[in-house]
mmCIF file of C-alpha atoms and ligand atoms in Angstrom:
data_model
loop_
_atom_site.group_PDB
_atom_site.id
_atom_site.type_symbol
_atom_site.label_atom_id
_atom_site.label_comp_id
_atom_site.label_asym_id
_atom_site.label_seq_id
_atom_site.Cartn_x
_atom_site.Cartn_y
_atom_site.Cartn_z
ATOM 1 C CA UNK N 608 5.820 -20.071 -4.351
ATOM 2 C CA UNK N 609 3.074 -18.021 -2.824
ATOM 3 C CA UNK N 610 3.892 -14.330 -3.249
ATOM 4 C CA UNK N 611 5.265 -11.926 -5.834
ATOM 5 C CA UNK N 612 8.364 -12.456 -7.897
ATOM 6 C CA UNK N 613 9.937 -9.753 -10.051
ATOM 7 C CA UNK N 614 12.331 -11.142 -12.622
ATOM 8 C CA UNK N 615 14.388 -8.385 -14.328
ATOM 9 C CA UNK N 616 11.055 -6.440 -14.468
ATOM 10 C CA UNK N 617 11.601 -3.026 -16.174
ATOM 11 C CA UNK N 618 9.698 -0.176 -17.526
ATOM 12 C CA UNK N 619 11.644 1.720 -20.212
ATOM 13 C CA UNK N 620 13.148 4.996 -18.973
ATOM 14 C CA UNK N 621 11.221 4.745 -15.605
ATOM 15 C CA UNK N 622 12.346 1.509 -13.892
ATOM 16 C CA UNK N 623 15.605 -0.324 -14.397
ATOM 17 C CA UNK N 624 15.479 -4.130 -14.328
ATOM 18 C CA UNK N 625 14.485 -5.223 -10.853
ATOM 19 C CA UNK N 626 14.620 -8.721 -9.449
ATOM 20 C CA UNK N 627 12.912 -9.393 -6.093
ATOM 21 C CA UNK N 628 10.909 -12.071 -4.290
ATOM 22 C CA UNK N 629 8.334 -11.194 -1.638
ATOM 23 C CA UNK N 630 6.704 -14.177 0.162
ATOM 24 C CA UNK N 631 2.989 -13.815 0.994
ATOM 25 C CA UNK N 632 2.201 -12.882 4.570
ATOM 26 C CA UNK N 633 4.327 -9.773 4.921
ATOM 27 C CA UNK N 634 4.169 -6.112 4.585
ATOM 28 C CA UNK N 635 6.680 -4.442 2.175
ATOM 29 C CA UNK N 636 7.291 -0.732 2.299
ATOM 30 C CA UNK N 637 8.542 0.998 -0.899
ATOM 31 C CA UNK N 638 10.089 4.322 -0.251
ATOM 32 C CA UNK N 639 12.166 6.856 -2.222
ATOM 33 C CA UNK N 640 12.173 10.416 -3.400
ATOM 34 C CA UNK N 641 9.616 11.901 -5.888
ATOM 35 C CA UNK N 642 10.033 10.390 -9.314
ATOM 36 C CA UNK N 643 11.999 7.380 -7.924
ATOM 37 C CA UNK N 644 9.648 4.932 -9.581
ATOM 38 C CA UNK N 645 7.382 3.797 -6.683
ATOM 39 C CA UNK N 646 4.093 4.210 -8.483
ATOM 40 C CA UNK N 647 5.610 2.769 -11.672
ATOM 41 C CA UNK N 648 6.567 -0.336 -9.674
ATOM 42 C CA UNK N 649 3.189 -0.727 -8.149
ATOM 43 C CA UNK N 650 1.303 -0.215 -11.338
ATOM 44 C CA UNK N 651 3.594 -2.840 -13.110
ATOM 45 C CA UNK N 652 2.892 -5.304 -10.255
ATOM 46 C CA UNK N 653 -0.853 -4.704 -10.508
ATOM 47 C CA UNK N 654 -0.661 -5.574 -14.235
ATOM 48 C CA UNK N 655 -1.817 -2.032 -15.075
ATOM 49 C CA UNK N 656 1.448 -0.880 -16.819
ATOM 50 C CA UNK N 657 3.088 -3.209 -19.399
ATOM 51 C CA UNK N 658 6.675 -4.100 -18.650
ATOM 52 C CA UNK N 659 9.265 -3.298 -21.381
ATOM 53 C CA UNK N 660 11.393 -6.203 -20.107
ATOM 54 C CA UNK N 661 11.111 -9.060 -17.630
ATOM 55 C CA UNK N 662 8.292 -10.624 -15.779
ATOM 56 C CA UNK N 663 6.046 -10.128 -12.695
ATOM 57 C CA UNK N 664 4.720 -13.375 -11.196
ATOM 58 C CA UNK N 665 1.955 -13.633 -8.657
ATOM 59 C CA UNK N 666 1.858 -17.110 -7.024
ATOM 60 C CA UNK N 667 4.070 -18.383 -9.791
ATOM 61 C CA UNK N 668 1.937 -17.167 -12.748
ATOM 62 C CA UNK N 669 2.591 -14.105 -14.904
ATOM 63 C CA UNK N 670 0.309 -11.261 -13.725
ATOM 64 C CA UNK N 671 -0.774 -10.571 -17.356
ATOM 65 C CA UNK N 672 -1.590 -14.260 -17.768
ATOM 66 C CA UNK N 673 -4.454 -13.915 -15.228
ATOM 67 C CA UNK N 674 -8.058 -13.359 -16.385
ATOM 68 C CA UNK N 675 -8.858 -9.852 -15.297
ATOM 69 C CA UNK N 676 -11.834 -11.074 -13.264
ATOM 70 C CA UNK N 677 -9.463 -13.378 -11.291
ATOM 71 C CA UNK N 678 -7.033 -10.455 -10.662
ATOM 72 C CA UNK N 679 -10.016 -8.341 -9.588
ATOM 73 C CA UNK N 680 -10.931 -10.976 -6.978
ATOM 74 C CA UNK N 681 -7.385 -11.174 -5.499
ATOM 75 C CA UNK N 682 -5.669 -7.754 -6.085
ATOM 76 C CA UNK N 683 -6.441 -4.462 -4.562
ATOM 77 C CA UNK N 684 -4.841 -1.315 -6.073
ATOM 78 C CA UNK N 685 -5.066 2.143 -4.628
ATOM 79 C CA UNK N 686 -3.904 4.762 -7.114
ATOM 80 C CA UNK N 687 -2.339 7.859 -5.943
ATOM 81 C CA UNK N 688 -5.113 9.806 -7.699
ATOM 82 C CA UNK N 689 -8.265 7.745 -7.141
ATOM 83 C CA UNK N 690 -11.050 7.884 -9.731
ATOM 84 C CA UNK N 691 -13.580 10.694 -9.506
ATOM 85 C CA UNK N 692 -16.945 9.333 -8.318
ATOM 86 C CA UNK N 693 -18.838 12.511 -8.864
ATOM 87 C CA UNK N 694 -21.452 13.218 -6.091
ATOM 88 C CA UNK N 695 -21.928 9.729 -4.906
ATOM 89 C CA UNK N 696 -22.189 9.422 -1.126
ATOM 90 C CA UNK N 697 -19.342 7.512 0.439
ATOM 91 C CA UNK N 698 -21.641 4.496 1.084
ATOM 92 C CA UNK N 699 -22.794 4.496 -2.602
ATOM 93 C CA UNK N 700 -19.227 4.874 -3.769
ATOM 94 C CA UNK N 701 -18.301 1.679 -1.857
ATOM 95 C CA UNK N 702 -21.218 -0.183 -3.458
ATOM 96 C CA UNK N 703 -20.466 1.216 -6.869
ATOM 97 C CA UNK N 704 -17.207 -0.752 -6.896
ATOM 98 C CA UNK N 705 -18.094 -3.740 -4.773
ATOM 99 C CA UNK N 706 -20.931 -5.977 -3.821
ATOM 100 C CA UNK N 707 -19.346 -7.026 -0.542
ATOM 101 C CA UNK N 708 -20.836 -5.966 2.736
ATOM 102 C CA UNK N 709 -18.732 -3.550 4.762
ATOM 103 C CA UNK N 710 -17.020 -5.515 7.498
ATOM 104 C CA UNK N 711 -16.493 -4.262 11.081
ATOM 105 C CA UNK N 712 -12.773 -4.447 10.854
ATOM 106 C CA UNK N 713 -12.645 -2.219 7.814
ATOM 107 C CA UNK N 714 -15.161 0.212 9.345
ATOM 108 C CA UNK N 715 -13.149 0.367 12.657
ATOM 109 C CA UNK N 716 -9.838 0.913 10.877
ATOM 110 C CA UNK N 717 -10.992 3.650 8.561
ATOM 111 C CA UNK N 718 -13.618 5.262 10.840
ATOM 112 C CA UNK N 719 -15.688 6.283 7.912
ATOM 113 C CA UNK N 720 -19.039 5.513 9.631
ATOM 114 C CA UNK N 721 -19.833 9.123 10.591
ATOM 115 C CA UNK N 722 -19.645 10.347 6.921
ATOM 116 C CA UNK N 723 -20.996 7.350 4.963
ATOM 117 C CA UNK N 724 -24.137 9.201 4.044
ATOM 118 C CA UNK N 725 -22.318 12.342 2.852
ATOM 119 C CA UNK N 726 -21.283 12.973 -0.783
ATOM 120 C CA UNK N 727 -17.693 12.056 -1.324
ATOM 121 C CA UNK N 728 -16.815 15.256 -3.102
ATOM 122 C CA UNK N 729 -17.843 17.170 0.118
ATOM 123 C CA UNK N 730 -15.464 15.347 2.343
ATOM 124 C CA UNK N 731 -12.046 16.582 3.457
ATOM 125 C CA UNK N 732 -9.002 15.218 1.640
ATOM 126 C CA UNK N 733 -8.141 12.819 4.503
ATOM 127 C CA UNK N 734 -11.702 11.651 4.928
ATOM 128 C CA UNK N 735 -12.064 10.995 1.206
ATOM 129 C CA UNK N 736 -8.723 9.114 1.224
ATOM 130 C CA UNK N 737 -10.050 6.794 3.955
ATOM 131 C CA UNK N 738 -13.142 6.000 1.957
ATOM 132 C CA UNK N 739 -10.965 5.156 -1.151
ATOM 133 C CA UNK N 740 -8.635 2.904 0.943
ATOM 134 C CA UNK N 741 -11.819 1.249 2.312
ATOM 135 C CA UNK N 742 -13.205 0.894 -1.281
ATOM 136 C CA UNK N 743 -10.131 -0.884 -2.640
ATOM 137 C CA UNK N 744 -9.781 -3.243 0.391
ATOM 138 C CA UNK N 745 -13.497 -4.039 0.393
ATOM 139 C CA UNK N 746 -13.254 -4.997 -3.263
ATOM 140 C CA UNK N 747 -11.183 -8.109 -2.397
ATOM 141 C CA UNK N 748 -12.467 -8.647 1.153
ATOM 142 C CA UNK N 749 -13.238 -12.343 0.814
ATOM 143 C CA UNK N 750 -9.832 -13.061 -0.654
ATOM 144 C CA UNK N 751 -8.207 -11.046 2.171
ATOM 145 C CA UNK N 752 -10.047 -13.122 4.795
ATOM 146 C CA UNK N 753 -8.884 -16.317 2.999
ATOM 147 C CA UNK N 754 -5.238 -14.906 3.107
ATOM 148 C CA UNK N 755 -5.129 -14.910 -0.748
ATOM 149 C CA UNK N 756 -4.900 -11.213 -1.388
ATOM 150 C CA UNK N 757 -2.330 -8.945 -3.023
ATOM 151 C CA UNK N 758 -2.724 -5.414 -1.712
ATOM 152 C CA UNK N 759 -0.944 -2.585 -3.603
ATOM 153 C CA UNK N 760 -1.418 0.818 -2.074
ATOM 154 C CA UNK N 761 0.254 3.951 -3.598
ATOM 155 C CA UNK N 762 0.569 6.555 -0.786
ATOM 156 C CA UNK N 763 -2.542 5.547 1.235
ATOM 157 C CA UNK N 764 -1.453 8.008 3.974
ATOM 158 C CA UNK N 765 -1.797 11.020 1.714
ATOM 159 C CA UNK N 766 -3.724 13.485 3.840
ATOM 160 C CA UNK N 767 -4.195 11.096 6.840
ATOM 161 C CA UNK N 768 -3.597 12.350 10.306
ATOM 162 C CA UNK N 769 -1.262 10.311 12.778
ATOM 163 C CA UNK N 770 -4.186 8.361 14.269
ATOM 164 C CA UNK N 771 -5.668 7.232 10.917
ATOM 165 C CA UNK N 772 -2.114 6.378 9.535
ATOM 166 C CA UNK N 773 -1.694 4.084 12.553
ATOM 167 C CA UNK N 774 -5.154 2.621 12.325
ATOM 168 C CA UNK N 775 -4.540 1.824 8.651
ATOM 169 C CA UNK N 776 -1.036 0.303 9.131
ATOM 170 C CA UNK N 777 -2.248 -1.700 12.026
ATOM 171 C CA UNK N 778 -5.049 -3.192 9.699
ATOM 172 C CA UNK N 779 -2.427 -3.804 6.924
ATOM 173 C CA UNK N 780 -0.255 -5.575 9.470
ATOM 174 C CA UNK N 781 -3.206 -7.753 10.553
ATOM 175 C CA UNK N 782 -4.027 -8.540 6.938
ATOM 176 C CA UNK N 783 -0.353 -9.531 6.308
ATOM 177 C CA UNK N 784 -0.551 -11.798 9.267
ATOM 178 C CA UNK N 785 -3.481 -13.559 7.684
ATOM 179 C CA UNK N 786 -1.248 -14.507 4.779
ATOM 180 C CA UNK N 787 -1.867 -11.678 2.371
ATOM 181 C CA UNK N 788 0.983 -9.723 0.675
ATOM 182 C CA UNK N 789 0.765 -5.953 1.320
ATOM 183 C CA UNK N 790 2.976 -3.614 -0.713
ATOM 184 C CA UNK N 791 2.598 0.034 0.195
ATOM 185 C CA UNK N 792 4.485 3.241 -0.868
ATOM 186 C CA UNK N 793 4.688 6.258 1.315
ATOM 187 C CA UNK N 794 7.116 8.974 2.585
ATOM 188 C CA UNK N 795 7.243 8.436 6.361
ATOM 189 C CA UNK N 796 10.327 6.725 7.666
ATOM 190 C CA UNK N 797 8.753 6.149 11.125
ATOM 191 C CA UNK N 798 6.009 4.062 9.605
ATOM 192 C CA UNK N 799 8.726 1.868 7.956
ATOM 193 C CA UNK N 800 10.385 1.378 11.421
ATOM 194 C CA UNK N 801 7.098 0.591 13.119
ATOM 195 C CA UNK N 802 5.370 -1.719 10.580
ATOM 196 C CA UNK N 803 7.517 -2.925 7.715
ATOM 197 C CA UNK N 804 8.632 -6.513 7.282
ATOM 198 C CA UNK N 805 10.697 -5.543 4.287
ATOM 199 C CA UNK N 806 11.767 -2.203 2.882
ATOM 200 C CA UNK N 807 12.651 -1.348 -0.646
ATOM 201 C CA UNK N 808 14.411 1.915 -1.330
ATOM 202 C CA UNK N 809 14.211 3.294 -4.865
ATOM 203 C CA UNK N 810 15.953 6.166 -6.421
ATOM 204 C CA UNK N 811 16.109 7.245 -10.128
ATOM 205 C CA UNK N 812 14.283 4.022 -11.178
ATOM 206 C CA UNK N 813 16.848 1.885 -9.499
ATOM 207 C CA UNK N 814 17.019 -0.234 -6.244
ATOM 208 C CA UNK N 815 19.249 1.558 -3.712
ATOM 209 C CA UNK N 816 18.615 -0.850 -0.964
ATOM 210 C CA UNK N 817 16.240 -3.727 -0.058
ATOM 211 C CA UNK N 818 15.715 -6.030 2.937
ATOM 212 C CA UNK N 819 14.864 -5.971 6.586
ATOM 213 C CA UNK N 820 14.137 -2.564 8.019
ATOM 214 C CA UNK N 821 17.083 -2.610 10.506
ATOM 215 C CA UNK N 822 19.441 -3.309 7.627
ATOM 216 C CA UNK N 823 18.036 -0.858 5.159
ATOM 217 C CA UNK N 824 16.962 2.037 7.440
ATOM 218 C CA UNK N 825 20.377 3.461 8.000
ATOM 219 C CA UNK N 826 21.136 7.166 8.139
ATOM 220 C CA UNK N 827 23.696 6.550 5.361
ATOM 221 C CA UNK N 828 21.293 4.788 2.919
ATOM 222 C CA UNK N 829 18.553 7.220 3.581
ATOM 223 C CA UNK N 830 20.725 10.260 3.142
ATOM 224 C CA UNK N 831 21.845 8.897 -0.192
ATOM 225 C CA UNK N 832 18.360 8.087 -1.201
ATOM 226 C CA UNK N 833 16.787 11.447 -0.374
ATOM 227 C CA UNK N 834 19.786 13.765 -0.803
ATOM 228 C CA UNK N 835 19.209 14.978 2.666
ATOM 229 C CA UNK N 836 21.148 14.818 5.947
ATOM 230 C CA UNK N 837 19.172 12.068 7.613
ATOM 231 C CA UNK N 838 20.139 11.875 11.374
ATOM 232 C CA UNK N 839 18.951 9.113 13.716
ATOM 233 C CA UNK N 840 18.545 10.549 17.210
ATOM 234 C CA UNK N 841 16.570 9.852 20.365
ATOM 235 C CA UNK N 842 13.898 12.067 21.784
ATOM 236 C CA UNK N 843 11.950 12.729 18.495
ATOM 237 C CA UNK N 844 8.145 12.896 18.889
ATOM 238 C CA UNK N 845 7.374 9.325 17.958
ATOM 239 C CA UNK N 846 3.746 8.462 17.776
ATOM 240 C CA UNK N 847 1.660 5.218 18.145
ATOM 241 C CA UNK N 848 -1.853 4.050 18.721
ATOM 242 C CA UNK N 849 -3.346 3.804 22.086
ATOM 243 C CA UNK N 850 -5.446 0.812 21.234
ATOM 244 C CA UNK N 851 -7.284 -0.859 18.373
ATOM 245 C CA UNK N 852 -10.166 -3.345 18.151
ATOM 246 C CA UNK N 853 -8.241 -5.548 15.800
ATOM 247 C CA UNK N 854 -6.805 -8.765 17.228
ATOM 248 C CA UNK N 855 -3.035 -9.033 17.058
ATOM 249 C CA UNK N 856 -1.723 -10.775 13.906
HETATM 250 N N1 LIG V 53 2.849 8.361 -17.656
HETATM 251 C C1 LIG V 53 4.101 8.588 -17.668
HETATM 252 N N2 LIG V 53 4.798 8.563 -18.820
HETATM 253 C C2 LIG V 53 6.077 8.835 -18.773
HETATM 254 N N3 LIG V 53 6.893 8.998 -17.669
HETATM 255 C C3 LIG V 53 6.233 9.009 -16.483
HETATM 256 C C4 LIG V 53 4.781 8.761 -16.473
HETATM 257 N N4 LIG V 53 4.479 8.823 -15.141
HETATM 258 C C5 LIG V 53 5.652 9.053 -14.420
HETATM 259 N N5 LIG V 53 6.641 9.136 -15.302
HETATM 260 C C6 LIG V 53 8.079 9.326 -14.887
HETATM 261 O O1 LIG V 53 8.570 8.134 -14.386
HETATM 262 C C7 LIG V 53 9.451 8.327 -13.292
HETATM 263 C C8 LIG V 53 8.954 7.576 -12.056
HETATM 264 O O2 LIG V 53 7.611 8.168 -11.679
HETATM 265 P P1 LIG V 53 6.739 7.515 -10.563
HETATM 266 O O3 LIG V 53 5.352 8.129 -10.587
HETATM 267 O O4 LIG V 53 6.831 6.086 -10.533
HETATM 268 O O5 LIG V 53 7.609 8.078 -9.247
HETATM 269 P P2 LIG V 53 7.144 7.969 -7.732
HETATM 270 O O6 LIG V 53 8.328 7.412 -7.031
HETATM 271 O O7 LIG V 53 5.915 7.351 -7.557
HETATM 272 O O8 LIG V 53 7.112 9.513 -7.318
HETATM 273 P P3 LIG V 53 6.230 10.375 -6.303
HETATM 274 O O9 LIG V 53 6.842 10.127 -4.906
HETATM 275 O O10 LIG V 53 6.334 11.815 -6.783
HETATM 276 O O11 LIG V 53 4.821 9.801 -6.308
HETATM 277 C C9 LIG V 53 9.458 9.853 -13.102
HETATM 278 O O12 LIG V 53 10.647 10.295 -13.678
HETATM 279 C C10 LIG V 53 8.243 10.305 -13.794
HETATM 280 O O13 LIG V 53 8.401 11.668 -14.274
#
């Protein structure tokens, strides 16, 4: 099977045994309150955090059975706290981590062109975040264009304004349409409704709900997940993109 399979995958005291299958070619959104286990799950799927129990399989093979160089070719991981890259310019930071040429689609979606020549540590939080998102996607770009990539992004929208959230998620949707599997954690329910193929809701290291957005995104489930009174109502200030240069998936 092409995709990711979790078989009773657990991380002691942080993530209860979790079984799930996600086919390649879709975008999965992982949501849940602080401390729910979203980062733990993404790190485990990346092979960065050892499981205490169970298995994570990527295209039928245990993630920890892959050569690191092979994983590096196929798997992109954005950490919630990206590595410090001192005073490198944004352009040099991209080259520091990848030898691939920056493609138009990535440049258009992140709009980092205007500050490529500036030191990364002098950019705003959202600008720097866009460079880091670009960096991790660039690192596996050939695999993404071949539809062989596994994209794991932990809160890529941190600090991003509406426009850049939409540009990013539109790009991720396009990449999923090419056959890649995209798993992304965040805290914005409207992004789930607009872009998710599947939604996983975690709470206290356990799965609260999982499946299609229209099944999972109920006020009842979300109220339980976040201990808040979630109310679905019309007339909220929804936001979407005017246009994008990316072709439709
Ligand atoms: N390095 C660590 N060692 C031990 N426990 C940890 C470690 N990192 C996180 N935890 C704990 O594991 C649980 C899950 O944390 P995790 O970072 O996966 O949550 P999260 O859903 O990503 O939260 P957030 O929305 O705040 O980013 C939390 O209880 C957290 O305190």
